[in-house]
Amino acid sequence: MASYDDCVQGLLRSLWDEPRPPQAPPRVWRDWALVGLLALAIVLEAVFRTDLQYRPISVTFTALMLPALLWRRTRPLPALAVPVVASALVQLVTGADPAELGSAAYILVLLYALARWGSGREVAAGLVLIVVAVLAGVVAGHIVSGDVAGAFAVVFAGMALGGTFRYRARARMRELDQVKLLEREQLARDLHDTVAHHVSAMAIRAQAGIATATADPGAAVDALRVIEAEASRTLAEMRTMVRVLRRDELSAPELAPNPHLTDLRQLAGRGRVGPAVDVRIDGDLDGVPASVGAAIYRIAQESVTNARRHARHATRIEVRVAADDTSVRLRVTDDGDSTAGRPMTSAGYGLVGMIERAGLLGGTCEAGPNPGRGWTVTAVLPRTGAS
C-alpha cells in the first residue's frame, strides 16, 4: 500500500505536470466590452473619488494594465505576471499603491483565468508571483500584517473558482467522449452484424456452387456472380469500420437483429403516454446499405424518445424519411413547447450521439426549435454510406 508521503508526492507531481486545457476560447466581443466597461469605470473613479492618495500613478497603472484581460485565456501567466510585477516594482520604487482604485479588482479575473486556462507550472509560477506581490505590499506599508491572511484568502478564492470550472469542464468532456464512444461501439455492432450476414450468404452460395458444379455448370457460374456481389457489398460496409470501437461483452438487448429503414414503421402509433407518432417513408429504399438504414433508424428512435420525454404539451410527432439517388434524409418534428426542458445546443448527450453516428457515415445531423412551436431533428446521410 502506498504511504501518505507517496500519495502527496504523486498528487503534487500530477498538479505540476497538468497541461493546459484544450481549445481555449478565442477573443470575442465580450472581452472588448469588458475592457471598455472597466476603462469607463476607471475614468469615473478617477473623476469622482476624492480619497485617492496616488491619483496619477494609480489611474495610469490601472489603465495601462487593463489590456492584459484580452490575453487571459491564450497567455494566462504573462497576462497576470505583467500587472503583478509592475505593481510590486511601483510599490518598492515610489512607495505608492498603484492598485488603490476599486477598478483594479480585475486582477481577480486574471487569477481566475490562470487557474482555469493555465498549465500546472504556470499556476505554480503565478502563486509565487502573488506571494512576492503581497510581501512587497507589506514592505511598502500598503498591507498591514493583519490583512495578509485576508489578501491570500481573496487570491485563493479566485483561483479556486477557476479550478472548479476547469475540472467541471473536464468532467463534462469525459462524459461527452463516453457518449461518442458508446455510439461508435453501437455502430460497430451494427456493421459487424451486416458483414457477418453477407459472409454467411457467400459461404452458403459457395457450398451450393460446389455441390452443383459437376451436374450444372451454369448454376455454379450464377453462384459465383452472387458471391461477387455479396463480397462487393461486404467490402463497402467494412470501409466504414475504421476507428470504430467495440466491447467484448454483449448484453441481451445488443444481440437483437440489426434495425433497418423498414423498421421505422414500428415507431408509429401511440404509446401508453405521450404524443402519437406518424411515420412516412418516400423514395426507393432498395440498395440502401444496412449501416445507413440502421443509422437512420437509431437517430429517429432517439429523436422520438427525446420528444416524448421533453416535448411538453406535444400531441404529434412526425417522422419523415425521403431517399433519392444520392442521399437519405430524415426529419423528425413535434409540436410541443420549443424550449421547455430542451437542450438548446449540441451539448445534449443524445444529440451528441446522433451527430457522432451521422458523422461516421459521412452525413450531418442537426437539431433546434421551430420558428413557432415544436422541435425538429434533421439528418442527411449519403446513400452509399461513408467512402
XYZ file of C-alpha atoms in Angstrom:
387
model
C 0.000 0.000 0.000
C 1.338 3.445 -0.903
C 2.332 5.626 2.022
C 0.855 9.025 2.786
C 4.015 10.764 1.579
C 3.911 8.884 -1.712
C 0.279 9.895 -2.235
C 1.069 13.537 -1.539
C 4.083 13.468 -3.849
C 2.005 11.838 -6.564
C -0.693 14.487 -6.221
C 1.820 17.331 -6.367
C 3.549 15.767 -9.358
C 0.259 15.401 -11.221
C -0.612 19.036 -10.499
C 2.844 20.143 -11.666
C 2.538 18.152 -14.902
C -1.030 19.314 -15.581
C -1.258 20.574 -19.194
C -3.306 23.489 -20.397
C -6.967 22.721 -21.128
C -7.538 22.199 -24.859
C -9.455 24.564 -27.115
C -9.263 27.796 -25.145
C -11.996 30.153 -26.436
C -10.738 32.862 -28.778
C -11.032 36.551 -28.059
C -14.647 37.616 -28.638
C -16.656 40.811 -28.484
C -17.446 40.247 -24.798
C -13.760 40.630 -23.966
C -13.637 44.027 -25.666
C -16.878 45.008 -23.936
C -15.373 44.053 -20.555
C -12.274 46.162 -21.237
C -14.449 49.072 -22.364
C -16.638 48.946 -19.260
C -13.617 48.779 -16.953
C -11.993 51.694 -18.773
C -15.157 53.721 -18.188
C -15.137 52.693 -14.521
C -11.517 53.847 -14.186
C -12.360 57.242 -15.664
C -15.400 57.707 -13.421
C -13.463 56.624 -10.340
C -10.603 58.990 -11.171
C -13.022 61.898 -11.554
C -15.357 61.390 -8.618
C -13.236 59.764 -5.918
C -11.657 62.284 -3.573
C -9.792 59.892 -1.289
C -7.151 58.775 -3.789
C -3.654 59.355 -2.397
C -1.713 58.500 -5.568
C -4.194 59.528 -8.237
C -1.837 59.914 -11.263
C 0.098 56.704 -10.546
C -2.900 54.538 -9.690
C -5.032 55.726 -12.634
C -2.161 55.350 -15.120
C -1.164 51.923 -13.832
C -4.712 50.545 -13.781
C -5.419 51.818 -17.306
C -2.141 50.549 -18.794
C -2.574 47.058 -17.322
C -6.185 46.750 -18.468
C -5.429 45.225 -21.927
C -3.948 42.180 -20.166
C -7.537 40.915 -19.926
C -7.521 40.319 -23.690
C -4.810 37.635 -23.344
C -6.055 35.975 -20.170
C -7.073 32.726 -21.922
C -4.316 32.303 -24.514
C -1.432 33.585 -22.313
C -2.735 33.396 -18.744
C 0.628 33.579 -16.956
C 2.027 36.656 -18.790
C -1.380 38.339 -18.523
C -1.147 38.049 -14.719
C 2.607 38.446 -14.350
C 2.850 41.844 -16.066
C 0.396 43.645 -13.721
C 1.661 41.861 -10.605
C 5.360 42.532 -11.279
C 4.658 46.125 -12.333
C 2.621 46.720 -9.165
C 5.390 45.348 -6.949
C 8.029 47.484 -8.668
C 5.927 50.634 -8.362
C 5.397 49.979 -4.658
C 9.072 49.379 -3.955
C 10.366 52.299 -6.038
C 7.805 55.036 -5.352
C 6.084 53.819 -2.212
C 2.743 54.431 -3.912
C -0.130 51.946 -4.034
C -0.879 51.501 -7.738
C -3.902 49.308 -7.022
C -5.827 51.676 -4.779
C -8.590 52.037 -7.405
C -11.510 49.691 -6.948
C -11.375 49.056 -10.700
C -8.039 47.318 -10.203
C -10.015 44.366 -8.854
C -9.935 42.983 -12.406
C -6.705 41.319 -11.240
C -9.033 38.711 -9.714
C -10.279 37.921 -13.218
C -6.677 37.252 -14.238
C -6.227 34.952 -11.225
C -9.352 33.059 -12.211
C -8.136 32.796 -15.815
C -4.761 31.443 -14.718
C -6.350 28.630 -12.721
C -8.884 27.963 -15.495
C -6.623 28.025 -18.565
C -3.012 27.748 -17.349
C -0.836 24.670 -17.019
C 0.269 23.330 -13.645
C 3.663 25.013 -13.915
C 2.033 28.328 -14.861
C -0.301 28.156 -11.873
C 2.643 27.466 -9.540
C 4.597 30.397 -11.019
C 1.556 32.625 -10.604
C 1.238 31.710 -6.941
C 4.898 32.602 -6.376
C 4.329 35.977 -8.036
C 1.307 36.654 -5.839
C 3.260 35.813 -2.679
C 6.024 38.206 -3.781
C 3.487 40.934 -4.547
C 1.813 40.594 -1.146
C 5.192 40.715 0.614
C 6.063 43.815 -1.408
C 2.827 45.387 -0.207
C 3.765 44.577 3.393
C 7.252 46.054 2.939
C 5.840 49.209 1.353
C 3.341 49.559 4.177
C 0.240 49.295 1.979
C -0.750 45.955 3.540
C -0.638 45.535 7.299
C 0.343 42.155 8.680
C -3.193 41.511 9.904
C -4.532 41.820 6.349
C -2.147 39.301 4.811
C -4.471 36.377 5.576
C -7.394 38.239 4.005
C -5.360 39.049 0.905
C -4.379 35.416 0.424
C -7.975 34.325 1.049
C -9.164 36.544 -1.804
C -6.384 35.267 -4.078
C -7.104 31.606 -3.384
C -10.849 32.161 -3.711
C -10.388 33.483 -7.245
C -8.070 30.656 -8.191
C -10.293 28.046 -6.562
C -13.220 29.281 -8.645
C -11.138 28.944 -11.797
C -10.034 25.453 -10.804
C -13.622 24.440 -10.101
C -14.791 25.453 -13.571
C -11.710 23.836 -15.091
C -12.367 20.410 -13.640
C -16.096 20.714 -14.194
C -15.422 21.298 -17.897
C -13.051 18.316 -17.936
C -15.680 16.066 -16.373
C -18.187 17.161 -18.990
C -15.707 16.464 -21.787
C -15.198 12.966 -20.420
C -18.945 12.382 -20.388
C -19.230 13.595 -23.985
C -16.342 11.344 -25.029
C -18.076 8.423 -23.335
C -21.271 9.140 -25.261
C -19.342 9.242 -28.531
C -17.528 6.018 -27.666
C -20.784 4.220 -26.902
C -22.237 5.391 -30.207
C -19.166 4.140 -32.063
C -19.497 0.787 -30.310
C -23.145 0.525 -31.315
C -22.256 1.350 -34.903
C -19.511 -1.276 -34.806
C -22.030 -3.893 -33.707
C -24.440 -2.924 -36.465
C -21.698 -3.111 -39.062
C -20.414 -6.388 -37.649
C -23.867 -7.962 -37.950
C -24.186 -6.725 -41.528
C -20.792 -8.069 -42.578
C -21.478 -11.401 -40.848
C -24.751 -11.694 -42.772
C -23.019 -11.087 -46.119
C -20.204 -13.534 -45.346
C -22.729 -16.219 -44.332
C -24.586 -15.719 -47.604
C -21.318 -16.022 -49.515
C -20.448 -19.271 -47.733
C -23.845 -20.802 -48.475
C -23.653 -19.822 -52.153
C -20.142 -21.225 -52.423
C -21.264 -24.542 -50.959
C -24.210 -24.671 -53.352
C -21.939 -23.894 -56.311
C -19.532 -26.662 -55.372
C -22.378 -29.160 -54.994
C -23.866 -28.356 -58.431
C -20.680 -27.635 -60.402
C -20.456 -31.116 -61.936
C -24.118 -31.585 -62.858
C -24.986 -27.960 -63.708
C -22.032 -25.656 -64.529
C -24.409 -22.745 -65.163
C -25.640 -22.858 -61.567
C -22.049 -22.677 -60.390
C -21.496 -19.547 -62.508
C -24.634 -17.963 -61.012
C -23.341 -18.758 -57.544
C -20.057 -17.033 -58.341
C -21.919 -13.913 -59.511
C -23.879 -13.804 -56.249
C -20.675 -14.275 -54.257
C -19.048 -11.414 -56.170
C -21.972 -9.103 -55.420
C -22.021 -10.066 -51.752
C -18.251 -9.573 -51.495
C -18.510 -6.078 -53.012
C -21.198 -5.125 -50.510
C -19.191 -6.557 -47.643
C -16.099 -4.561 -48.601
C -18.171 -1.390 -48.836
C -19.547 -1.948 -45.344
C -16.140 -2.753 -43.868
C -14.685 0.550 -45.081
C -16.885 2.341 -42.555
C -15.476 0.379 -39.614
C -12.213 2.305 -39.341
C -11.543 3.584 -35.824
C -14.849 2.233 -34.523
C -14.566 0.555 -31.144
C -16.456 -2.378 -29.741
C -16.872 -4.016 -26.336
C -16.295 -7.711 -25.754
C -19.391 -8.235 -23.601
C -22.771 -8.099 -25.297
C -25.920 -7.833 -23.255
C -29.166 -9.401 -24.345
C -30.628 -6.243 -25.994
C -27.415 -5.851 -28.022
C -27.984 -9.290 -29.598
C -31.205 -8.096 -31.245
C -31.399 -8.065 -35.061
C -29.869 -5.113 -36.865
C -32.567 -2.428 -37.462
C -33.268 -1.081 -40.939
C -35.319 1.650 -42.573
C -38.422 -0.524 -42.793
C -38.331 -0.945 -39.008
C -39.170 2.763 -38.662
C -42.853 1.886 -39.014
C -42.615 0.203 -35.631
C -42.213 3.670 -34.108
C -45.641 4.713 -35.364
C -48.728 4.749 -33.195
C -49.457 5.997 -29.712
C -47.712 4.682 -26.656
C -49.089 4.469 -23.161
C -48.088 8.065 -22.566
C -47.023 10.891 -24.815
C -47.960 12.061 -28.290
C -48.797 9.913 -31.297
C -46.068 9.153 -33.831
C -46.722 9.309 -37.561
C -44.131 7.707 -39.882
C -43.911 8.188 -43.635
C -41.202 6.814 -45.920
C -40.801 8.063 -49.503
C -38.416 7.048 -52.250
C -36.653 3.899 -53.344
C -35.026 2.136 -50.395
C -33.659 -0.805 -52.372
C -29.893 -0.944 -52.243
C -29.511 1.340 -49.197
C -26.666 -0.174 -47.108
C -27.626 -1.688 -43.791
C -25.300 0.708 -41.963
C -27.140 3.738 -43.368
C -30.532 2.206 -42.624
C -29.500 1.364 -39.075
C -28.154 4.900 -38.527
C -31.381 6.488 -39.782
C -33.381 4.199 -37.511
C -31.227 4.935 -34.444
C -31.383 8.697 -34.981
C -35.161 8.564 -35.489
C -35.581 6.379 -32.423
C -33.516 8.729 -30.260
C -35.388 11.768 -31.592
C -38.792 10.217 -30.893
C -37.667 9.207 -27.390
C -36.420 12.732 -26.641
C -39.653 14.264 -27.966
C -41.772 12.016 -25.761
C -39.660 12.881 -22.738
C -39.157 16.612 -23.196
C -41.814 17.993 -25.598
C -44.340 19.461 -23.202
C -47.927 19.677 -24.444
C -46.986 17.870 -27.663
C -49.805 15.997 -29.440
C -47.995 14.688 -32.512
C -44.545 13.571 -33.662
C -43.879 13.270 -37.391
C -41.095 11.070 -38.786
C -40.353 11.634 -42.464
C -37.758 9.719 -44.484
C -37.005 10.531 -48.117
C -34.475 8.646 -50.254
C -33.116 9.739 -53.624
C -30.207 8.716 -55.810
C -27.547 10.344 -53.606
C -28.809 10.626 -50.036
C -31.299 9.550 -47.400
C -32.951 12.368 -45.453
C -34.626 12.120 -42.063
C -36.826 14.753 -40.435
C -38.421 14.314 -37.001
C -40.743 17.126 -35.858
C -43.001 17.586 -32.851
C -45.483 20.324 -31.913
C -44.525 20.739 -28.269
C -43.067 23.745 -26.483
C -39.844 24.759 -28.218
C -37.642 25.467 -25.213
C -39.131 23.878 -22.107
C -36.670 21.280 -20.895
C -34.930 21.073 -24.275
C -31.162 21.184 -24.929
C -30.600 24.362 -26.948
C -27.228 23.294 -28.329
C -25.383 20.175 -29.293
C -24.408 19.719 -25.655
C -27.306 17.308 -25.128
C -25.823 13.807 -24.809
C -28.460 12.181 -27.010
C -27.798 14.732 -29.739
C -24.047 14.205 -29.397
C -24.551 10.508 -30.099
C -26.723 11.232 -33.145
C -24.199 13.699 -34.554
C -21.375 11.225 -33.969
C -23.190 8.407 -35.756
C -24.115 10.588 -38.732
C -20.566 11.958 -38.983
C -19.051 8.473 -39.003
C -21.099 7.700 -42.112
C -20.223 10.952 -43.876
C -23.502 12.721 -43.066
C -24.813 15.513 -40.880
C -27.330 15.811 -38.049
C -28.823 18.991 -36.613
C -31.495 19.846 -34.050
C -33.207 23.025 -32.939
C -36.503 24.791 -32.190
C -39.015 25.598 -34.906
C -39.968 29.244 -35.625
C -43.323 28.763 -33.925
C -43.819 25.712 -31.755
C -42.019 22.430 -31.696
C -38.596 20.978 -32.243
C -37.012 19.464 -35.352
C -34.175 16.990 -35.858
C -32.810 16.609 -39.383
C -30.230 14.136 -40.637
C -28.786 13.689 -44.112
C -26.685 10.619 -44.902
C -25.095 9.660 -48.217
C -26.975 6.789 -49.778
C -23.852 4.686 -50.160
C -22.502 5.405 -46.668
C -19.069 6.790 -45.865
C -16.438 6.155 -48.522
